[in-house]
Coordinates of N, CA, C and O in Angstrom, one line a residue:
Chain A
X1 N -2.0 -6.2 2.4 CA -1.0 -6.8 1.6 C 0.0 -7.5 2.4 O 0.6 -6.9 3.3
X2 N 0.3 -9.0 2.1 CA 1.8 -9.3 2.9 C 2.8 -9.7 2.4 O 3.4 -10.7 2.7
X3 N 3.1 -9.1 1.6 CA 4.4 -9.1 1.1 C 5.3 -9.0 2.0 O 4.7 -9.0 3.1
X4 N 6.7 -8.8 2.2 CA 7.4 -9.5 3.1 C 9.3 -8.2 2.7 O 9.5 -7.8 1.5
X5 N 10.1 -7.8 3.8 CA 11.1 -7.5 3.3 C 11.7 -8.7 3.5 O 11.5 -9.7 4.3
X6 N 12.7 -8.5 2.5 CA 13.9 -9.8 2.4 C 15.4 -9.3 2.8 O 16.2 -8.8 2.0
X7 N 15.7 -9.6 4.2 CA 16.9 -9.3 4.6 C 18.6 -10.5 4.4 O 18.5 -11.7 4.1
X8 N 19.7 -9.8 4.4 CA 20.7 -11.0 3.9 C 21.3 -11.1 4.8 O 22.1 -10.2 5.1
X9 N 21.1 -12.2 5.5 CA 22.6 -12.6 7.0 C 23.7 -12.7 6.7 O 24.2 -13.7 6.1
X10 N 24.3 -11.8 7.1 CA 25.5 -11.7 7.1 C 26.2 -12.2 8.4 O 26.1 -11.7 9.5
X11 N 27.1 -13.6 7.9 CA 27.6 -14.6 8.6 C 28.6 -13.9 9.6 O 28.8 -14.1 10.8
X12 N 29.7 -12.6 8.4 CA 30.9 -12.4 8.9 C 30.7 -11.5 9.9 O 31.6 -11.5 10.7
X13 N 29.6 -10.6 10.2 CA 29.0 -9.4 11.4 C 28.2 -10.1 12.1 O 28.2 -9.8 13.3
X14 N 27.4 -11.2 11.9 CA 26.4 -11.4 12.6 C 24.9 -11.0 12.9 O 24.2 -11.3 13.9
X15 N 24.7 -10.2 11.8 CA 23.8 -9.3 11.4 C 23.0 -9.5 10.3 O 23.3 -10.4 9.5
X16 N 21.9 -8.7 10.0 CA 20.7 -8.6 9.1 C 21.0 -7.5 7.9 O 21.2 -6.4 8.3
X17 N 21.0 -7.5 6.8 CA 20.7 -6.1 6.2 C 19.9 -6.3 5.3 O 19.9 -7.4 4.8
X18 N 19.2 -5.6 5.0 CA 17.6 -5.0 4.0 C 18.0 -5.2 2.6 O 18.5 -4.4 1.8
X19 N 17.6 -6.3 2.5 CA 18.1 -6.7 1.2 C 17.0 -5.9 -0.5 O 17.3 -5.4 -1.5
X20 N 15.5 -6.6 0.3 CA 14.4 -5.8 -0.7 C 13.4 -5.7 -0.1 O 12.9 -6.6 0.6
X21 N 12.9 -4.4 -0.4 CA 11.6 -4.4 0.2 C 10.2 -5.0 -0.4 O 10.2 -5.1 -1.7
X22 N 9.2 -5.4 0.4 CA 7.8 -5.5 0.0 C 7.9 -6.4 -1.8 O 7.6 -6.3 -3.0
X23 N 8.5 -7.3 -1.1 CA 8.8 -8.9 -1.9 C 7.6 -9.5 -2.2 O 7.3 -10.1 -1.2
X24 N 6.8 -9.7 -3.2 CA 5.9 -10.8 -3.3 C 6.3 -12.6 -3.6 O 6.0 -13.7 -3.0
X25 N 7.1 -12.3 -4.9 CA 7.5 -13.6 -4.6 C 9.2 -14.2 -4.7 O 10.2 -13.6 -5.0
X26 N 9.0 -15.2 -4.3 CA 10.9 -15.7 -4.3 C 10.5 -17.0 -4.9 O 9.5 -17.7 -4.6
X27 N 11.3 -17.1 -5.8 CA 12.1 -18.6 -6.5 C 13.0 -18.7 -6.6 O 13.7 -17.8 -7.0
X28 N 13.7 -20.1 -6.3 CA 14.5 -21.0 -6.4 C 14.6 -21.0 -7.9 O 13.7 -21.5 -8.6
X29 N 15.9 -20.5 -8.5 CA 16.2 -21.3 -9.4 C 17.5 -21.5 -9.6 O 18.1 -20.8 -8.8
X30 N 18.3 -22.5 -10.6 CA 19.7 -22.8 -11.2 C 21.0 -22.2 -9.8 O 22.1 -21.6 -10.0
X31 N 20.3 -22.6 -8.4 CA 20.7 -22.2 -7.4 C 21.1 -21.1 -6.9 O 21.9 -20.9 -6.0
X32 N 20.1 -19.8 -7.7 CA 19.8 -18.6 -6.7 C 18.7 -18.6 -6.4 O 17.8 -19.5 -6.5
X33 N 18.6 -17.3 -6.0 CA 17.2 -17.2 -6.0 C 16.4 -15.9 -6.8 O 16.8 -14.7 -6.8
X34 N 15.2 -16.4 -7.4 CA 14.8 -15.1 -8.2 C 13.6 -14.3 -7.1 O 12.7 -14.9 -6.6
X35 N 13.8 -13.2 -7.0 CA 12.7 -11.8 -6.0 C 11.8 -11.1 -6.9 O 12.0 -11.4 -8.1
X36 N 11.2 -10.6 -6.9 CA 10.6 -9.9 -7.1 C 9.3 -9.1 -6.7 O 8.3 -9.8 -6.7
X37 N 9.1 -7.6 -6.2 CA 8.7 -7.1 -5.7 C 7.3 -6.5 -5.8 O 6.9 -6.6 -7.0
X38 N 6.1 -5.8 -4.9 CA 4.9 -5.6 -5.5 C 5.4 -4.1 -6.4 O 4.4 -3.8 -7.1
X39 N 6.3 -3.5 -6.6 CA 6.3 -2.5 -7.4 C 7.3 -3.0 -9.1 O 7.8 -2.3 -9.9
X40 N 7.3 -4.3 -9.2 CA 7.5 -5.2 -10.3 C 9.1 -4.9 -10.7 O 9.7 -5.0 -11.8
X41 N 9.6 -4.4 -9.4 CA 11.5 -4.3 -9.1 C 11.7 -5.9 -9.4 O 10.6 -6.6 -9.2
X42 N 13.0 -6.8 -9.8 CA 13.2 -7.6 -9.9 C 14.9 -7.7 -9.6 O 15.8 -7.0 -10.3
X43 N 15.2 -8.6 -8.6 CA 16.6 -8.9 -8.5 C 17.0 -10.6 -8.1 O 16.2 -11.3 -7.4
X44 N 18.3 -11.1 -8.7 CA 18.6 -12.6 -8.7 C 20.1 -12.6 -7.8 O 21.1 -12.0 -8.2
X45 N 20.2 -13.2 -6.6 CA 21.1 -13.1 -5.9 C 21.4 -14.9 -5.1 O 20.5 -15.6 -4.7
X46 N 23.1 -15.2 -5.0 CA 23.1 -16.7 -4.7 C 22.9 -16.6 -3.7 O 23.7 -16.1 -3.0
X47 N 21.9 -17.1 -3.3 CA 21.5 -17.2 -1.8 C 20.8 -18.3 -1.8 O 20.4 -19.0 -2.8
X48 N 20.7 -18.5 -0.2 CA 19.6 -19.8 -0.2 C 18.1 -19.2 0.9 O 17.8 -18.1 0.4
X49 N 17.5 -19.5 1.7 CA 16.3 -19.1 2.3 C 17.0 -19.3 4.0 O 17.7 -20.4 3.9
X50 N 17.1 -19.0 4.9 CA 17.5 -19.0 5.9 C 16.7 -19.1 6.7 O 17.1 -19.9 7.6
X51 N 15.4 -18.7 6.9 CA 14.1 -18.3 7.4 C 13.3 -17.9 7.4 O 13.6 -16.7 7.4
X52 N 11.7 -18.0 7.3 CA 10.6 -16.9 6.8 C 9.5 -17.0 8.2 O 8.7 -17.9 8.5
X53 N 9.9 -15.8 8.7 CA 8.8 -15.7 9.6 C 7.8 -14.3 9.0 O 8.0 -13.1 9.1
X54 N 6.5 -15.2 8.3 CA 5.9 -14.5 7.5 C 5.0 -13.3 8.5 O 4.8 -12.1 8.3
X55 N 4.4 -14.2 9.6 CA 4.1 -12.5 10.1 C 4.1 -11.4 10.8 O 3.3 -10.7 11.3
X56 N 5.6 -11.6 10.7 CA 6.6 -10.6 11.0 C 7.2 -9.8 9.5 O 8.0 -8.9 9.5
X57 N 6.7 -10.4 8.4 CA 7.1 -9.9 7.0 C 8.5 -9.9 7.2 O 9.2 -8.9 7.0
X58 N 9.0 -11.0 7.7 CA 10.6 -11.3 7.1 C 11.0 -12.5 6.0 O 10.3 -13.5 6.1
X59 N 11.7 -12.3 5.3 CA 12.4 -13.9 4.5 C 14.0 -12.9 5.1 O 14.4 -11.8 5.2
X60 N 14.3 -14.2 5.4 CA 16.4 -14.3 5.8 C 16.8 -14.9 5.0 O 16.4 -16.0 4.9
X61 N 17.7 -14.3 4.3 CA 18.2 -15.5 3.2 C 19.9 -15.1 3.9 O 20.3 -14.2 4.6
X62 N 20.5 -16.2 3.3 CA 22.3 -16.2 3.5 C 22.7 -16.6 2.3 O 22.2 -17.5 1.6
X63 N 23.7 -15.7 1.9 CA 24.9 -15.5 1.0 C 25.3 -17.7 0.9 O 25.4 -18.6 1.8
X64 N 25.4 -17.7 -0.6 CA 25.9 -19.4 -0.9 C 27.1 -19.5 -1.2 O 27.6 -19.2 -2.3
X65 N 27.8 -19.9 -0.2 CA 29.5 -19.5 -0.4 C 29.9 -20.3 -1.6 O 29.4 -21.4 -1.8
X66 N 31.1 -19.5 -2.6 CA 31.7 -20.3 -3.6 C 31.9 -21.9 -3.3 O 31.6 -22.8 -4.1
X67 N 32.6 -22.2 -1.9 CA 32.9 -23.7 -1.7 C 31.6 -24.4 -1.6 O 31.7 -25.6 -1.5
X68 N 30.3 -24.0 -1.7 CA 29.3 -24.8 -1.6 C 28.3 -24.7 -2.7 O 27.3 -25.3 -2.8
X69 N 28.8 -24.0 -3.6 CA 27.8 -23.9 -5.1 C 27.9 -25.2 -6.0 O 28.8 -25.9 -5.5
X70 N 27.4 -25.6 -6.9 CA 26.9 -26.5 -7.6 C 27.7 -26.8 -8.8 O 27.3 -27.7 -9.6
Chain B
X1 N -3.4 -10.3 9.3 CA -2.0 -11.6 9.6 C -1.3 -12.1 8.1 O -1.9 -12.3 7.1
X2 N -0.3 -12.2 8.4 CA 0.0 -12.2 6.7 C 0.8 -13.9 7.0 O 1.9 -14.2 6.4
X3 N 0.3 -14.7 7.8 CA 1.0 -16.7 7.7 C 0.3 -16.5 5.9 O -0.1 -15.6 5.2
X4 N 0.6 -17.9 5.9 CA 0.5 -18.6 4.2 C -0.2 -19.7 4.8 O -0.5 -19.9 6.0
X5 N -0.5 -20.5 3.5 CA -0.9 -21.6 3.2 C 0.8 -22.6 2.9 O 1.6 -22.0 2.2
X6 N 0.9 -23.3 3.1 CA 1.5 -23.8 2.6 C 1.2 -25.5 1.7 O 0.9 -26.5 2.3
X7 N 1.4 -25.5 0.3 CA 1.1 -26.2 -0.9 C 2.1 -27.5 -0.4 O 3.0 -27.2 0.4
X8 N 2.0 -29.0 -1.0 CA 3.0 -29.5 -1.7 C 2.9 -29.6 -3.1 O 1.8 -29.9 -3.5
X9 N 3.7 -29.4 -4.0 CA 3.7 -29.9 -5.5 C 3.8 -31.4 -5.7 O 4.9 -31.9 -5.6
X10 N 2.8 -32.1 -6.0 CA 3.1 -32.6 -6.8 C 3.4 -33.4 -8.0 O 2.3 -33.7 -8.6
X11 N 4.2 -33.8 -8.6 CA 5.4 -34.0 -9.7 C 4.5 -34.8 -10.4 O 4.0 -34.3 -11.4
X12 N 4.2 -35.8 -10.1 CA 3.8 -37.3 -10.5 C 2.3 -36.6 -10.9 O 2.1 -36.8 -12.0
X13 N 1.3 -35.7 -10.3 CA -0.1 -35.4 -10.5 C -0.3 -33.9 -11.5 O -1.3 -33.4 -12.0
X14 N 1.4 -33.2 -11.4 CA 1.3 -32.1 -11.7 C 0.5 -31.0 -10.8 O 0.2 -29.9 -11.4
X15 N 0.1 -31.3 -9.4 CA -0.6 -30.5 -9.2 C -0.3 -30.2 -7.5 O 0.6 -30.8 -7.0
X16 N -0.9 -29.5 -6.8 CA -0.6 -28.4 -5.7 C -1.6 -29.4 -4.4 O -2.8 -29.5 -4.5
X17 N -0.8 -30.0 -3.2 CA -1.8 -30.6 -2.2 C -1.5 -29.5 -1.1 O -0.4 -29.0 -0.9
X18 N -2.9 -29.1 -0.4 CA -2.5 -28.2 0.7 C -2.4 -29.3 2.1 O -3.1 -30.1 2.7
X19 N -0.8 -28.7 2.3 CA 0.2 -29.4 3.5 C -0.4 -28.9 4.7 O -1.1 -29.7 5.3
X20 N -0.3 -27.6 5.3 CA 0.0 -27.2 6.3 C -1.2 -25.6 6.4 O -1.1 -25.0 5.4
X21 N -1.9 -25.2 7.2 CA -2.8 -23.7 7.1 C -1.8 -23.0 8.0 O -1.1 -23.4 8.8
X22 N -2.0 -21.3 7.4 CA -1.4 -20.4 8.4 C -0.2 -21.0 8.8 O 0.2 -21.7 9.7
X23 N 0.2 -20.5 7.8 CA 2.3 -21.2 8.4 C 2.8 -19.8 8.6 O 2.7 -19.0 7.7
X24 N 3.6 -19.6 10.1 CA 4.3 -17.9 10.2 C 5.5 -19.0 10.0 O 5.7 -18.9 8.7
X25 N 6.2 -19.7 10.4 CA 7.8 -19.8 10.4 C 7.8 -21.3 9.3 O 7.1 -22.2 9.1
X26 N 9.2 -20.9 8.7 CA 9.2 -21.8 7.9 C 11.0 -22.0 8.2 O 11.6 -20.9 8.6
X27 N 11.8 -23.0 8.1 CA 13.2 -22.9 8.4 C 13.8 -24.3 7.8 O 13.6 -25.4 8.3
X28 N 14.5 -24.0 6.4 CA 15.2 -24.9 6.1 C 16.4 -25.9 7.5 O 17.3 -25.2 8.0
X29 N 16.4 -27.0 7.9 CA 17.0 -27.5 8.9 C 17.6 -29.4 8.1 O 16.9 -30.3 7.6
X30 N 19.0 -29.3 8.3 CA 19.4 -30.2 7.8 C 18.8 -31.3 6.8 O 18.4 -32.5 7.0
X31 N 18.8 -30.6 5.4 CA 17.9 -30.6 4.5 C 16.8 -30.9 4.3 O 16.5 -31.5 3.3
X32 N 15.6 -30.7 5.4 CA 14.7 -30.5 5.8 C 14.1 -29.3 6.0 O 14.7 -28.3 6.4
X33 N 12.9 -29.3 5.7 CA 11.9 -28.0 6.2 C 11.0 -28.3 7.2 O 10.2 -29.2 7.1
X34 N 11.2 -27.1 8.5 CA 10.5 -26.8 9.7 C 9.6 -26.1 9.3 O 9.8 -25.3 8.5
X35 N 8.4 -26.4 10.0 CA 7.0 -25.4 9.5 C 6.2 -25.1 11.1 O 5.8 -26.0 11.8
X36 N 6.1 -24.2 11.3 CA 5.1 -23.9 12.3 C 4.2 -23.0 12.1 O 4.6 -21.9 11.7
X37 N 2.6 -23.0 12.4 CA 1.8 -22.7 11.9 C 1.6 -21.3 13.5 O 2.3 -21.1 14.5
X38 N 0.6 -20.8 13.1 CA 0.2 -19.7 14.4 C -0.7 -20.6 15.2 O -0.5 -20.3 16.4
X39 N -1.5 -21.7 15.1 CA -1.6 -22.2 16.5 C -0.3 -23.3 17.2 O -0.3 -24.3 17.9
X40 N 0.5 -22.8 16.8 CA 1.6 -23.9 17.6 C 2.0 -25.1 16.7 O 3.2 -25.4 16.7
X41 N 1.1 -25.8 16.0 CA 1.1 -26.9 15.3 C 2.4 -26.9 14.5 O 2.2 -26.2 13.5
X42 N 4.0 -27.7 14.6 CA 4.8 -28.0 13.9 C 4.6 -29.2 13.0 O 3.7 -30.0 13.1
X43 N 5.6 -29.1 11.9 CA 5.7 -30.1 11.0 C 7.0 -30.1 10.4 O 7.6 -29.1 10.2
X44 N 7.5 -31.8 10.2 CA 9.0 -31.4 9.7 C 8.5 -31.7 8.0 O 7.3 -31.8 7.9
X45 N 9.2 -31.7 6.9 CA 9.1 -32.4 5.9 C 10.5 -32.6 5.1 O 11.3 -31.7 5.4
X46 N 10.9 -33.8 4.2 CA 11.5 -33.5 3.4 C 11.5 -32.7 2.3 O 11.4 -33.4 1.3
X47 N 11.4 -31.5 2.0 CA 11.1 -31.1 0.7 C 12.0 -29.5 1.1 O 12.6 -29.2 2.1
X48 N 11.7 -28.5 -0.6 CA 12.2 -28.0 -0.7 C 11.6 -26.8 -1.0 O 10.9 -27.1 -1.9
X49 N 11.6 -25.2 -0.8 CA 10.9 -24.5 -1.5 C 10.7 -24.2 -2.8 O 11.3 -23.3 -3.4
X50 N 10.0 -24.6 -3.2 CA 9.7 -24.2 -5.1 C 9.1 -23.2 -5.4 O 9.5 -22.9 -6.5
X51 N 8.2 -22.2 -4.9 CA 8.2 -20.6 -5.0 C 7.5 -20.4 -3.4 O 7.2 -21.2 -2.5
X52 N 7.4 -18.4 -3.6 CA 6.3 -18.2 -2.3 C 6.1 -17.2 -2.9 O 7.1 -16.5 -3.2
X53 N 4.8 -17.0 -3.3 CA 3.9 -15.7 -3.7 C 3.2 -15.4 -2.3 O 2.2 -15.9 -1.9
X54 N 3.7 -14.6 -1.7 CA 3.6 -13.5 -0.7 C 2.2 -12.7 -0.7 O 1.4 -13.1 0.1
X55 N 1.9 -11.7 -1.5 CA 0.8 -11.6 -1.7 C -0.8 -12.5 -1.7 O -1.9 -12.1 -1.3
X56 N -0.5 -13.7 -2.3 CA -1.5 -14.8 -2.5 C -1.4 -15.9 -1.1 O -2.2 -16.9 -1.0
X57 N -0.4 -15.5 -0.2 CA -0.3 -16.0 0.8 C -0.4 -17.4 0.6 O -1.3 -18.2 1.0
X58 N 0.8 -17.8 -0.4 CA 1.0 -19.1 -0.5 C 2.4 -19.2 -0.7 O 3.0 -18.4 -1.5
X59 N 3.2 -20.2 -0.1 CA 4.1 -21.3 -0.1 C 3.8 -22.1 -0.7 O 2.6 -22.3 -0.6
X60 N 5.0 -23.3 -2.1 CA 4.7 -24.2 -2.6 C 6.2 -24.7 -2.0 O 7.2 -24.0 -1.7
X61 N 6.1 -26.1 -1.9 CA 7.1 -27.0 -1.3 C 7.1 -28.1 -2.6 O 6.2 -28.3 -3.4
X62 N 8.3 -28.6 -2.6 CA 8.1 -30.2 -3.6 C 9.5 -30.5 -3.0 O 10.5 -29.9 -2.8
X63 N 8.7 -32.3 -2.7 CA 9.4 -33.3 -2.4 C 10.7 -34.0 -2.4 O 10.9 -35.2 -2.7
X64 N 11.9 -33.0 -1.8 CA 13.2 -33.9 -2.2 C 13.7 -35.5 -2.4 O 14.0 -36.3 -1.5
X65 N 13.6 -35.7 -3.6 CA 13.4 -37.3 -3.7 C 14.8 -37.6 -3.1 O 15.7 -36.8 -2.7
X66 N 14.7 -39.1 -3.0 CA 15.6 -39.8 -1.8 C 17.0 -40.2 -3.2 O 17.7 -41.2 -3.1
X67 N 17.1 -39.4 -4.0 CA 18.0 -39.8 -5.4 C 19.1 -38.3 -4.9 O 20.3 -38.0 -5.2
X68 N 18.2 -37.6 -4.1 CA 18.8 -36.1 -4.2 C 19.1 -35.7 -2.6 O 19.8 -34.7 -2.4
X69 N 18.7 -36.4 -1.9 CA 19.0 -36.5 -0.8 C 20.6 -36.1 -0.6 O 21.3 -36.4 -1.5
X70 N 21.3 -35.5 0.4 CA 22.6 -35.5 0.9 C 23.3 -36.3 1.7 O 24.5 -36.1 1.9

């Protein structure tokens, strides 16, 4: 299976944290993004994609600051 | 190994062209997407992610038109 955990960079530490695990898929929509997981968990957070190094089973996403939303 | 395929959508055909095989890194870059595949092989594109089914080991991209450009 490669599903993927999806960690959130955090700008203000400079750091990673575990955002969801074992992610199948991500979409883009109305400028979040929608997750959802192989155990059919589902979460919507403003973020954008930061990086996906798939086989390493990472997506990086970063926080969409209020001054740059839509 | 869990790379992807990575798809373009497109709009105009309604339908899915395969861009890029075995993509591990993928990196939004000055609204641009970086793609590097596991043999080395880079690519830039204009476009944008439109889903990633993880499991099905696919990326879909579609084409940021030059109306939407920044």
């Amino acid at each position: 299976m490669c599903e993927a955990n999806v960690y959130l960079y955090r700008d203000d530490i400079g750091k990673e944290e575990l955002f969801m695990e074992q992610v199948d898929k991500v979409v883009p929509q109305n400028g979040e993004l929608y997750l959802e997981n192989i155990f059919g968990q589902r979460k919507t957070i403003a973020a954008r994609i930061r990086e996906l190094s798939l086989v390493d089973h990472r997506v990086i996403l970063e926080i969409v600051k209020e001054s740059e939303a839509g």
